[in-house]
CSV table of N, CA and C in Angstrom, one decimal:
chain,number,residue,atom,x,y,z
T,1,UNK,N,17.2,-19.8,-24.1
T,1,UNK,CA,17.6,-18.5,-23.6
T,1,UNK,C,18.4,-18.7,-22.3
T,2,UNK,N,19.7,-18.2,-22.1
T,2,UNK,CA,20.7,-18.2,-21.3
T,2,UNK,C,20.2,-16.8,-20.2
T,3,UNK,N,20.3,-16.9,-19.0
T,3,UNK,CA,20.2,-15.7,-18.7
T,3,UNK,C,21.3,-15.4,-17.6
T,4,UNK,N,21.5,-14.3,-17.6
T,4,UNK,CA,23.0,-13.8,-16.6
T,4,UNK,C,22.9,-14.6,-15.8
T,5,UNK,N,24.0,-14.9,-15.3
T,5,UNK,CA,24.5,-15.4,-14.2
T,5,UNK,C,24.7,-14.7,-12.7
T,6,UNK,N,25.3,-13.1,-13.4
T,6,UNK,CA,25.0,-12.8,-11.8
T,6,UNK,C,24.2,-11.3,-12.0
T,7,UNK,N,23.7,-11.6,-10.9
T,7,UNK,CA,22.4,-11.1,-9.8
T,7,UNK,C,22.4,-9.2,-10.5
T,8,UNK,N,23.4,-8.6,-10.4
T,8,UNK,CA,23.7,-7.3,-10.7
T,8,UNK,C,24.3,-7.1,-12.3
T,9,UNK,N,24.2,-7.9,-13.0
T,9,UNK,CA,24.3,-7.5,-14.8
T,9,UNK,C,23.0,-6.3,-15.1
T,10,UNK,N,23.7,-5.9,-15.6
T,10,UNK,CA,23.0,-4.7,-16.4
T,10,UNK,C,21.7,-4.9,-17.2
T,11,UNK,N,20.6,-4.9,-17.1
T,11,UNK,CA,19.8,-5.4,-18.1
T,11,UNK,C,18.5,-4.0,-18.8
T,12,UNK,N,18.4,-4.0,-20.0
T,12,UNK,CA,17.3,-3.5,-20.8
T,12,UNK,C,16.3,-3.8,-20.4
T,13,UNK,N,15.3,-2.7,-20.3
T,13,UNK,CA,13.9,-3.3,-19.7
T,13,UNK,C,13.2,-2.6,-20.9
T,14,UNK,N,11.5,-3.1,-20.8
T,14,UNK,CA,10.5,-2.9,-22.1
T,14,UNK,C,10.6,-1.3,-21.7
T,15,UNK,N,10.8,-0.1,-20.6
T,15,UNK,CA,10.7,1.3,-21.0
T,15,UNK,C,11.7,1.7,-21.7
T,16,UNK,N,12.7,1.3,-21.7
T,16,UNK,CA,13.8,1.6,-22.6
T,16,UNK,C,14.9,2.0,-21.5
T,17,UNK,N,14.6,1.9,-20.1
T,17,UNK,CA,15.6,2.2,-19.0
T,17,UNK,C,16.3,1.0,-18.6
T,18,UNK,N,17.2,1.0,-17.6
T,18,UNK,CA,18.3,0.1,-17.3
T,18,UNK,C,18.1,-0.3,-16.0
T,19,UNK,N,18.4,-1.6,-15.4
T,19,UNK,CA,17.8,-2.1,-14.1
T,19,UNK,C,18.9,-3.3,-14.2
T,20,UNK,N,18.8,-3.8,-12.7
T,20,UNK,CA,19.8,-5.1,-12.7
T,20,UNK,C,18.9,-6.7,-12.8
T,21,UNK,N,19.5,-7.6,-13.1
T,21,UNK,CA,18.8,-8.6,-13.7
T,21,UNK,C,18.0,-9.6,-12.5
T,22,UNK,N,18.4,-8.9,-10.9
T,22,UNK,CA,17.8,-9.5,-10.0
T,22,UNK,C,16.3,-8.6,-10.1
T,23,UNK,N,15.6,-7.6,-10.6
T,23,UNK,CA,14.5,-7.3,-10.5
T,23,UNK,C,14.1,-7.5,-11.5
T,24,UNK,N,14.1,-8.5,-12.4
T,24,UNK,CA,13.5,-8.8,-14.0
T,24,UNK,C,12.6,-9.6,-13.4
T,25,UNK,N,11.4,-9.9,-14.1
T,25,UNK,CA,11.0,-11.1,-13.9
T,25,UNK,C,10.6,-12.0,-15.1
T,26,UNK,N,11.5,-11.7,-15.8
T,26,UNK,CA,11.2,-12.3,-17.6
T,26,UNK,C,11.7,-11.4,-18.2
T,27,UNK,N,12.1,-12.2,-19.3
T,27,UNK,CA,12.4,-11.7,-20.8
T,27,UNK,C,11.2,-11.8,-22.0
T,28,UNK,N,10.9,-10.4,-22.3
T,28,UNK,CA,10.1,-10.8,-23.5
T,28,UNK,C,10.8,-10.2,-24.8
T,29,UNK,N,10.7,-11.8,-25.8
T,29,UNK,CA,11.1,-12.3,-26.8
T,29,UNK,C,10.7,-11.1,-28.1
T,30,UNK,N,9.6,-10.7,-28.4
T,30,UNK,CA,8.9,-9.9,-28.9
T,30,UNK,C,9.6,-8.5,-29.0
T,31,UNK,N,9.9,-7.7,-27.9
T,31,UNK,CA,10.3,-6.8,-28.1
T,31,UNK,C,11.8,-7.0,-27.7
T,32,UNK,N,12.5,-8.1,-27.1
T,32,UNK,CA,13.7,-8.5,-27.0
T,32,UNK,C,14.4,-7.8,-25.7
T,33,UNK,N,14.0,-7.5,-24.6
T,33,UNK,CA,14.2,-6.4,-23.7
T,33,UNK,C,13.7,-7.9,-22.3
T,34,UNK,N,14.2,-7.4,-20.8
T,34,UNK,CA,13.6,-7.9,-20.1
T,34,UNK,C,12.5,-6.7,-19.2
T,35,UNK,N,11.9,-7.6,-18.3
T,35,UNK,CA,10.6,-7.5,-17.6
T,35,UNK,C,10.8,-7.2,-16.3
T,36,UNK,N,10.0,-6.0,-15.5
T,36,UNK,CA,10.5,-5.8,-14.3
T,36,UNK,C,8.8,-6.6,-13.5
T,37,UNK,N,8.6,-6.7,-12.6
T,37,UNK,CA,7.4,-7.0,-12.0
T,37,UNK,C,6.6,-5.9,-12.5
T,38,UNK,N,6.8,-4.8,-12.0
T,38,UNK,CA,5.6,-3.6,-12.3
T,38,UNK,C,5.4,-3.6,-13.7
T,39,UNK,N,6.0,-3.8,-14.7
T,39,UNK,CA,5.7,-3.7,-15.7
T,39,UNK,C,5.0,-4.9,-16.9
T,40,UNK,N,5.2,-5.8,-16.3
T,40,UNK,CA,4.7,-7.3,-16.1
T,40,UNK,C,3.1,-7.5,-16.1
T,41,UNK,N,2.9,-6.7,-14.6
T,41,UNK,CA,1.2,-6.7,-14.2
T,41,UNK,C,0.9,-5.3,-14.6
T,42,UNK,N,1.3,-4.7,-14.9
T,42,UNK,CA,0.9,-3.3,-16.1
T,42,UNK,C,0.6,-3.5,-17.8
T,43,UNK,N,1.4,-4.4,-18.5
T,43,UNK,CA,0.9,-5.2,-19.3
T,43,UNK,C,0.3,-6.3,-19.9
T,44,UNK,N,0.0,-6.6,-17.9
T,44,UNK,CA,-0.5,-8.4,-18.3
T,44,UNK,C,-0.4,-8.9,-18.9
T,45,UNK,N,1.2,-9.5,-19.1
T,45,UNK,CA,1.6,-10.3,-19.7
T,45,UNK,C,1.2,-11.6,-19.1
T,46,UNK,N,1.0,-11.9,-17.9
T,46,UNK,CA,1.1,-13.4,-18.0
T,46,UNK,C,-0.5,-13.9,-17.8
T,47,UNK,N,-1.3,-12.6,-17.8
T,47,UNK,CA,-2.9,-12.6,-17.3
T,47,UNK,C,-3.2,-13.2,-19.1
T,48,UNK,N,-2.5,-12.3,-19.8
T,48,UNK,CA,-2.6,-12.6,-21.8
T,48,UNK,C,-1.8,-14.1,-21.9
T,49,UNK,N,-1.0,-14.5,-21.1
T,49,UNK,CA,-0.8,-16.0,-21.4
T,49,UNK,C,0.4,-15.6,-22.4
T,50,UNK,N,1.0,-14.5,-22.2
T,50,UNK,CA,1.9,-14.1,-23.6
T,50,UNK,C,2.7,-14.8,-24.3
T,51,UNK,N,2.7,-15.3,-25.1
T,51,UNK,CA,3.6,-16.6,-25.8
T,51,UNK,C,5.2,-15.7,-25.9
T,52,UNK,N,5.5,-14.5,-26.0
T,52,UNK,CA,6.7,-13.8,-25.9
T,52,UNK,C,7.5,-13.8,-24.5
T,53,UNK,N,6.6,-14.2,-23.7
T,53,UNK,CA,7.6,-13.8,-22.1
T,53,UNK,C,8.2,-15.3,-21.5
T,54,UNK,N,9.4,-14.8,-21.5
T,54,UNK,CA,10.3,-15.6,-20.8
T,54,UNK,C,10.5,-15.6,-19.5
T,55,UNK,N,10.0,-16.6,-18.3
T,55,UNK,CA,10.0,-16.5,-17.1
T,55,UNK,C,11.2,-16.3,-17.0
T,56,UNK,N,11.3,-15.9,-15.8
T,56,UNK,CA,12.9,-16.2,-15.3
T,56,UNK,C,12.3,-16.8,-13.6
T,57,UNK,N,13.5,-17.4,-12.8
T,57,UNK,CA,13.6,-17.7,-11.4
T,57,UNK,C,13.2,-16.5,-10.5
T,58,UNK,N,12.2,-15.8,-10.2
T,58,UNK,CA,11.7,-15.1,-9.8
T,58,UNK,C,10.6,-15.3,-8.4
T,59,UNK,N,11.0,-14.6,-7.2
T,59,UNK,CA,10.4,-14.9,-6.4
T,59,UNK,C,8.5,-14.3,-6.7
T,60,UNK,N,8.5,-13.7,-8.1
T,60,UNK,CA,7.2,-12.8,-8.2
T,60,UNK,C,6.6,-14.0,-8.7
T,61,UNK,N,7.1,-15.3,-9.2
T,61,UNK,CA,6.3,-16.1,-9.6
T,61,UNK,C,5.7,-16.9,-8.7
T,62,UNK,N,6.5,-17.3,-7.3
T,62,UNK,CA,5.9,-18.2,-6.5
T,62,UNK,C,4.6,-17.4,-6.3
T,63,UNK,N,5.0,-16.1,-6.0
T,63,UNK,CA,4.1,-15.6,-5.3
T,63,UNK,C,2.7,-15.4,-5.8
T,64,UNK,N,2.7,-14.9,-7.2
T,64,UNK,CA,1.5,-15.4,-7.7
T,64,UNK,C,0.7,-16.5,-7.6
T,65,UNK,N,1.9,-17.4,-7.6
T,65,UNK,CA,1.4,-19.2,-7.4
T,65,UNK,C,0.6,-19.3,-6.3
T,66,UNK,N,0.9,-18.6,-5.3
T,66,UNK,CA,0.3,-18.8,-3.9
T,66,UNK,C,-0.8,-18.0,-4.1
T,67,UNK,N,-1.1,-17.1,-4.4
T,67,UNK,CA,-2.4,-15.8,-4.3
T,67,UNK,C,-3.0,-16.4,-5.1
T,68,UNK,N,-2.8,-17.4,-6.3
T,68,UNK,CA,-4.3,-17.9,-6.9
T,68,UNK,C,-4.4,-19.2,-5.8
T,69,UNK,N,-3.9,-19.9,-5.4
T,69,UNK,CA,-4.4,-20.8,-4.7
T,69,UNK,C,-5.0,-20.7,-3.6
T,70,UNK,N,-4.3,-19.6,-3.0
T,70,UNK,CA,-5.7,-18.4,-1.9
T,70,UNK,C,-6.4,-18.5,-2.1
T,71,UNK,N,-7.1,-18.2,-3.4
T,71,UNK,CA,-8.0,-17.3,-4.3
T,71,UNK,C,-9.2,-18.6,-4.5
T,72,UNK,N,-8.6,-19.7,-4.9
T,72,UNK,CA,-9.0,-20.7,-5.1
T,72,UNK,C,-9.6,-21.3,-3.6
T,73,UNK,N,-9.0,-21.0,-2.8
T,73,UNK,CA,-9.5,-22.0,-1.0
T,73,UNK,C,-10.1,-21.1,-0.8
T,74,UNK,N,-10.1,-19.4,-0.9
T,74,UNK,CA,-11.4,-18.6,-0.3
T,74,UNK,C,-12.5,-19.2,-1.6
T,75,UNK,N,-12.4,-19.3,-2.7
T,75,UNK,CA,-13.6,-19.3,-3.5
T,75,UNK,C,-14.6,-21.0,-2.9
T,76,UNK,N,-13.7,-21.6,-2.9
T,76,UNK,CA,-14.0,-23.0,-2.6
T,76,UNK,C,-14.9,-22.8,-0.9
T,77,UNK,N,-14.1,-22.1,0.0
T,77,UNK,CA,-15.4,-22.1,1.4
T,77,UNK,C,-16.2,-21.0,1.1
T,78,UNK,N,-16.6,-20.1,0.3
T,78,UNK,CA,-17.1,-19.5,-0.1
T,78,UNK,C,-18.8,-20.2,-0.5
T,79,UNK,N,-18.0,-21.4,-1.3
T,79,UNK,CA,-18.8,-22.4,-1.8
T,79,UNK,C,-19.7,-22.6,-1.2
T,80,UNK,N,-19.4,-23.5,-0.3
T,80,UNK,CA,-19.8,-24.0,1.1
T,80,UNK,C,-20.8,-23.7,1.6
T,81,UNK,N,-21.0,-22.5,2.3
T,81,UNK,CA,-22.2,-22.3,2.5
T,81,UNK,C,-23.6,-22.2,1.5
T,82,UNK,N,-23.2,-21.5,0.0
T,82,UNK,CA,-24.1,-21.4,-0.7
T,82,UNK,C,-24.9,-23.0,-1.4
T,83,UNK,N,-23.8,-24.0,-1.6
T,83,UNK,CA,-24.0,-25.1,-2.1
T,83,UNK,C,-24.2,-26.3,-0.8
T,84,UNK,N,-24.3,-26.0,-0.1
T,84,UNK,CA,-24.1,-27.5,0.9
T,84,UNK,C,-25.1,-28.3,0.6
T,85,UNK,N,-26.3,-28.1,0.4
T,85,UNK,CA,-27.5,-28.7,0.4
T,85,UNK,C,-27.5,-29.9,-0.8
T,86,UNK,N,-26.9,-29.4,-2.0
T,86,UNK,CA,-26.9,-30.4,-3.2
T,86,UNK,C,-25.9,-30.8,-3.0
T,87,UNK,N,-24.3,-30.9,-2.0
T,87,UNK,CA,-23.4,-31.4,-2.0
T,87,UNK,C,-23.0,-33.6,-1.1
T,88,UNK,N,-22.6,-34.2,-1.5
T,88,UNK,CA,-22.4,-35.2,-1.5
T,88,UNK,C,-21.3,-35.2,-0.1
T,89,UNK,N,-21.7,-36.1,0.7
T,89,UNK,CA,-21.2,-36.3,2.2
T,89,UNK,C,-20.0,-36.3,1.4
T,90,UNK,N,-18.8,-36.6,0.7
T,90,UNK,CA,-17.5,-36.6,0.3
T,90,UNK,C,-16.8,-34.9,0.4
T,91,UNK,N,-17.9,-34.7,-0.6
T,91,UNK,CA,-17.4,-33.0,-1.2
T,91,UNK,C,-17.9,-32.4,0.0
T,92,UNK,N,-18.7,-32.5,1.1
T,92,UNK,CA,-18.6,-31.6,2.2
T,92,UNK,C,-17.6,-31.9,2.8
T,93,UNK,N,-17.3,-32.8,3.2
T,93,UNK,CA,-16.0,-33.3,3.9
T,93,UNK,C,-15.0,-32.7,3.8
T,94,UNK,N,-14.5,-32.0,1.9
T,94,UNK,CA,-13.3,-31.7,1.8
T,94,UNK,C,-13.5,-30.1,1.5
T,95,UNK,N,-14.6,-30.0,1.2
T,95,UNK,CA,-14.3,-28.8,1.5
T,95,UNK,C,-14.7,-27.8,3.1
T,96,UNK,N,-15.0,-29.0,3.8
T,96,UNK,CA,-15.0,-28.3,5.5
T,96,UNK,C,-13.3,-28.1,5.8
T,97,UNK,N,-12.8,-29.4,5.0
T,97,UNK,CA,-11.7,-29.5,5.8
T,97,UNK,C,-10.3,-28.2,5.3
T,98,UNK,N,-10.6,-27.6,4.2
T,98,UNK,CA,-10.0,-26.9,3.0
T,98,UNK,C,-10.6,-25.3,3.8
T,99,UNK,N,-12.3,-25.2,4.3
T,99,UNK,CA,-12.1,-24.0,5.1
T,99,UNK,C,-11.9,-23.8,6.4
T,100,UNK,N,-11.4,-24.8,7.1
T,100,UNK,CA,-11.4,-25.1,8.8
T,100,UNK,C,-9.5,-24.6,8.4
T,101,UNK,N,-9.0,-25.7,7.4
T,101,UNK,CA,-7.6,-25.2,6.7
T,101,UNK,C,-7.1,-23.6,6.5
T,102,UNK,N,-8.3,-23.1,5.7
T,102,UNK,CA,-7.5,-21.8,5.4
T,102,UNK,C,-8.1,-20.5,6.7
T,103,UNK,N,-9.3,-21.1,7.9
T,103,UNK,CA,-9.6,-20.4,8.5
T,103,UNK,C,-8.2,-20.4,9.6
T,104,UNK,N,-7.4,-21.5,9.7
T,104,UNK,CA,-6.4,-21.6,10.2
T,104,UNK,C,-4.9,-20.4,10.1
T,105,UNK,N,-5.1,-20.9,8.7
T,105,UNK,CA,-4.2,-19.8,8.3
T,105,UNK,C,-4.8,-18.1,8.4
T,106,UNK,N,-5.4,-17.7,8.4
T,106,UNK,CA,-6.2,-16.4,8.5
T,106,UNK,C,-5.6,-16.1,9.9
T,107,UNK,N,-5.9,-17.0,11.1
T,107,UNK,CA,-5.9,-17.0,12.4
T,107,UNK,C,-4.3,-16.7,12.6
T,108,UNK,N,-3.5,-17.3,11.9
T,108,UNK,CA,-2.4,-17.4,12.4
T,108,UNK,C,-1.7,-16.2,11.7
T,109,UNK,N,-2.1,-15.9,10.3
T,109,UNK,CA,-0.9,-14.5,9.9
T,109,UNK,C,-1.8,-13.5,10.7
T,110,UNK,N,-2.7,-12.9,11.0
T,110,UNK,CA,-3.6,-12.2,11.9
T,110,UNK,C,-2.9,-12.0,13.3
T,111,UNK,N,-2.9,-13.2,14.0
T,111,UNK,CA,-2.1,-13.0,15.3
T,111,UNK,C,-0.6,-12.6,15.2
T,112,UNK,N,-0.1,-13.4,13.7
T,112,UNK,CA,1.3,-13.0,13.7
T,112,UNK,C,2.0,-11.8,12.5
T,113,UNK,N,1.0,-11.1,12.5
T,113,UNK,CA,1.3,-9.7,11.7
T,113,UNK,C,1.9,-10.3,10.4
T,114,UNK,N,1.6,-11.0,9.8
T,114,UNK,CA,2.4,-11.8,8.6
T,114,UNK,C,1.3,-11.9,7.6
T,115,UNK,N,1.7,-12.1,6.1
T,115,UNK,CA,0.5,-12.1,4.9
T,115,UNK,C,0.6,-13.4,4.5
T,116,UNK,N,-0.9,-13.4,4.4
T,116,UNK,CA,-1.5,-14.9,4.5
T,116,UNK,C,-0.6,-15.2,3.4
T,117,UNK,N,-0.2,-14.7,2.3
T,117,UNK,CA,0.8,-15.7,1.4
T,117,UNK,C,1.5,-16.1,2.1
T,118,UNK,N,2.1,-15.6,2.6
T,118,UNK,CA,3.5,-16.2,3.5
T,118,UNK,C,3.0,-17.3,4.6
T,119,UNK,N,2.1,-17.0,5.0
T,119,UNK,CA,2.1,-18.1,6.1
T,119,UNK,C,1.4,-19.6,5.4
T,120,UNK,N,0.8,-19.3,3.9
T,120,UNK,CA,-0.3,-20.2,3.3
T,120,UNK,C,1.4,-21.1,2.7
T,121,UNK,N,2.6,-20.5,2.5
T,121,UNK,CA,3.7,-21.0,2.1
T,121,UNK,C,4.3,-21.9,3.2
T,122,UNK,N,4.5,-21.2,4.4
T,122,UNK,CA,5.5,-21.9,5.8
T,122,UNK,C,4.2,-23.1,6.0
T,123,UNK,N,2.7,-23.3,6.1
T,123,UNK,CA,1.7,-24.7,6.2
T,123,UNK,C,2.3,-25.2,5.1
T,124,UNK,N,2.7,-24.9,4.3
T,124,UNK,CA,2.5,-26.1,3.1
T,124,UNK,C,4.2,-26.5,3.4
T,125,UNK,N,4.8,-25.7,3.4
T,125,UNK,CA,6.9,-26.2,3.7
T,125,UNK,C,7.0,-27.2,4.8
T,126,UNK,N,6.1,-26.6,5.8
T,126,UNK,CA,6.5,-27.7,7.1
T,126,UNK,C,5.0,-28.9,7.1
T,127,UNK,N,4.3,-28.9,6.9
T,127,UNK,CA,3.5,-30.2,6.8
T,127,UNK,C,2.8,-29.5,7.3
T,128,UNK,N,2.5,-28.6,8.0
T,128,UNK,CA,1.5,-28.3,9.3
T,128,UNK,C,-0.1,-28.4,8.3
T,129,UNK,N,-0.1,-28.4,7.2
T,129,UNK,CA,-1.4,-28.5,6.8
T,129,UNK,C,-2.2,-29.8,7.1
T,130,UNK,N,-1.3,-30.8,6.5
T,130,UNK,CA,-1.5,-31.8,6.8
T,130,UNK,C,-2.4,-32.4,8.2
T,131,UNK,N,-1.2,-31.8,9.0
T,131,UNK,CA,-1.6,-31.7,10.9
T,131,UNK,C,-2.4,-31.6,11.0
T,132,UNK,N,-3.1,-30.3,10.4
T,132,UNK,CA,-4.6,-29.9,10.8
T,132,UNK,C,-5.3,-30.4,10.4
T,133,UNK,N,-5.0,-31.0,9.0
T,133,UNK,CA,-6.4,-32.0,8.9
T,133,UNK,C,-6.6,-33.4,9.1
T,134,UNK,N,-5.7,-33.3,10.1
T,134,UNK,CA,-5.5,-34.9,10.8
T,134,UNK,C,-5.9,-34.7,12.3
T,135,UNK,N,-5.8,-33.4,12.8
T,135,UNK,CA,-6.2,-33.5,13.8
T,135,UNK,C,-7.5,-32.3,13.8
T,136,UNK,N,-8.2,-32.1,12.7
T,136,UNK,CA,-9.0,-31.2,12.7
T,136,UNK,C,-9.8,-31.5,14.0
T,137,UNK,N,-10.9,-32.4,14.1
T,137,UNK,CA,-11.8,-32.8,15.1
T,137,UNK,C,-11.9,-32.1,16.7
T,138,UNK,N,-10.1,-32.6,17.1
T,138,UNK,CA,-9.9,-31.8,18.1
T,138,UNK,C,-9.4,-30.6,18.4
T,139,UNK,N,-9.0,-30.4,17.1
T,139,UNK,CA,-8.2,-28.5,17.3
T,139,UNK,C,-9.5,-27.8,17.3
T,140,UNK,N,-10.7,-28.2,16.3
T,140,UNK,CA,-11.6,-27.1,16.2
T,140,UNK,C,-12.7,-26.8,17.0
T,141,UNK,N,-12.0,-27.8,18.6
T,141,UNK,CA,-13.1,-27.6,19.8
T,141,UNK,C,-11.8,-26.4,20.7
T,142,UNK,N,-10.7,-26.2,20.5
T,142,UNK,CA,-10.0,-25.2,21.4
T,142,UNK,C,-10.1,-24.3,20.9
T,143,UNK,N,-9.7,-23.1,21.6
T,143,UNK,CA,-9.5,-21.3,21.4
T,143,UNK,C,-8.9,-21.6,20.7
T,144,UNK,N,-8.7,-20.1,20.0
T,144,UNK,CA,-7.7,-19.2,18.7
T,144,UNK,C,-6.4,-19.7,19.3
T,145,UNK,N,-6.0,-19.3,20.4
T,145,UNK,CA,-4.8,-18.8,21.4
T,145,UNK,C,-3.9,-20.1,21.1
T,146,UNK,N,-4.8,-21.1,21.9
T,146,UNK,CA,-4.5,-22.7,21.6
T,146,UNK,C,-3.9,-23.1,20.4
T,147,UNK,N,-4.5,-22.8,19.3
T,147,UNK,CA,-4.5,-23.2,18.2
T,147,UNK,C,-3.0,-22.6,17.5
T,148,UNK,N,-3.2,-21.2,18.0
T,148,UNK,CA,-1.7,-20.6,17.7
T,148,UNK,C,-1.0,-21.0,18.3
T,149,UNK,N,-0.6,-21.6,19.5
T,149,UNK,CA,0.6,-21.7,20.1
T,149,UNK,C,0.4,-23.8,19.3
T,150,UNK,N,-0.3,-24.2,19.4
T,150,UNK,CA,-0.1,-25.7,18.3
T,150,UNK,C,1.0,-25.7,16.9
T,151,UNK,N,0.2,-24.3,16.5
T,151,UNK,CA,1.0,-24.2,15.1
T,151,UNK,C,2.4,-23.8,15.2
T,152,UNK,N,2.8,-22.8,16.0
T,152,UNK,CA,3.8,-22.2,16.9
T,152,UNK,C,5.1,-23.2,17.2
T,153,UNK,N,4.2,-24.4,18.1
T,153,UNK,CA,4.8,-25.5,18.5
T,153,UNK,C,5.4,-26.7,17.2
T,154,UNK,N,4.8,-26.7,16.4
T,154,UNK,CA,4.9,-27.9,15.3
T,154,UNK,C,6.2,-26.8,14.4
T,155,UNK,N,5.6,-25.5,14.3
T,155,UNK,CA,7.0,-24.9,13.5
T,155,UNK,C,8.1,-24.7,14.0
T,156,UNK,N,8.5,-24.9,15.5
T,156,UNK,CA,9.8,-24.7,16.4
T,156,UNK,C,10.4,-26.3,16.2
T,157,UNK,N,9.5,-27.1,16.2
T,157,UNK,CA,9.9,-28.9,16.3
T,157,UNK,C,10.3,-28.9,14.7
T,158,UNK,N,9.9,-28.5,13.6
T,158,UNK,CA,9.7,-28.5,12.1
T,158,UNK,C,11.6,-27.5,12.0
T,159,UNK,N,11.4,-26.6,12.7
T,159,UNK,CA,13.2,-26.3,12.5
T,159,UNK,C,14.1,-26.9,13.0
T,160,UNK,N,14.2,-27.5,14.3
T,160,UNK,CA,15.1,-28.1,15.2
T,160,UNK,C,15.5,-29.2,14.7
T,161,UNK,N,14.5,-29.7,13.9
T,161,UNK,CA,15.0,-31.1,13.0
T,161,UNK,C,15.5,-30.8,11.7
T,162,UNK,N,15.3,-30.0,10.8
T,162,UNK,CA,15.8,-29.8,9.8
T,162,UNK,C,17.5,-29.5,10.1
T,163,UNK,N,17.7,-28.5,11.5
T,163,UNK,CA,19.1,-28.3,11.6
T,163,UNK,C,20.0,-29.3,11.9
């Protein structure tokens, strides 16, 4: 399946109305029409695993991508406290370091009016995850403040080099 090329072609959606092909986020095969987001997670198509829908290049997919992997690091420190006791000096390790990680991120879209998808995206683009769990030890004895202006600092040095 070919899909337009440009951004503003005309496209059929599953209500039977007209939309441009930059708000599709799939074609489904089945009824032969494309997919807008809202109508997407109104049909749960992709919760059904629908063998008819055709992704397209869509920023609604990263984004999903990211909110289960959220979903996945809150369920995982979540863990944590309830299981520690039967857990293996390994598996505490990674998962301290996975919620010191995402308590990171909380801290920083929080201070910086931003959704944790978005900021759980810019840690993982610039390395800064990494950072933190290389230098967990000593970040997790300084303030919030600290900690923000760290992260702050590693994303100003993380652009200056890319340009």
């Amino acid at each position: 399946m070919t899909f337009p090329q440009d951004k503003y072609a005309i496209c059929k959606t599953l209500n039977g109305n007209q939309t441009y092909f930059f708000r599709c986020v799939g074609f489904c095969n089945y009824h032969k029409v494309y997919v807008t987001a809202k109508q997407a997670r109104f049909k749960q198509c992709a919760a059904k695993h629908c063998n008819a829908l055709i992704k397209t290049d869509h920023p609604y997919w990263r984004e999903r991508e990211l909110k289960k992997q959220l979903r996945k690091l809150r369920k995982e420190s979540g863990r944590l406290s309830v299981k520690q006791d039967s857990q293996t000096e390994e598996q505490t390790e990674a998962n301290s370091e996975v919620s010191f990680e995402l308590k990171c991120v909380e801290l920083y879209a929080s201070a910086t009016n931003r959704s944790l998808t978005s900021v759980y995206e810019m840690f993982f683009t610039t390395g800064l995850h990494e950072k933190l769990t290389a230098e967990k030890e000593r970040l997790s004895t300084i303030n919030s403040a600290e900690l923000i202006g760290f992260c702050d600092d590693f994303i100003q040095n993380y652009a200056r080099n890319i340009r």
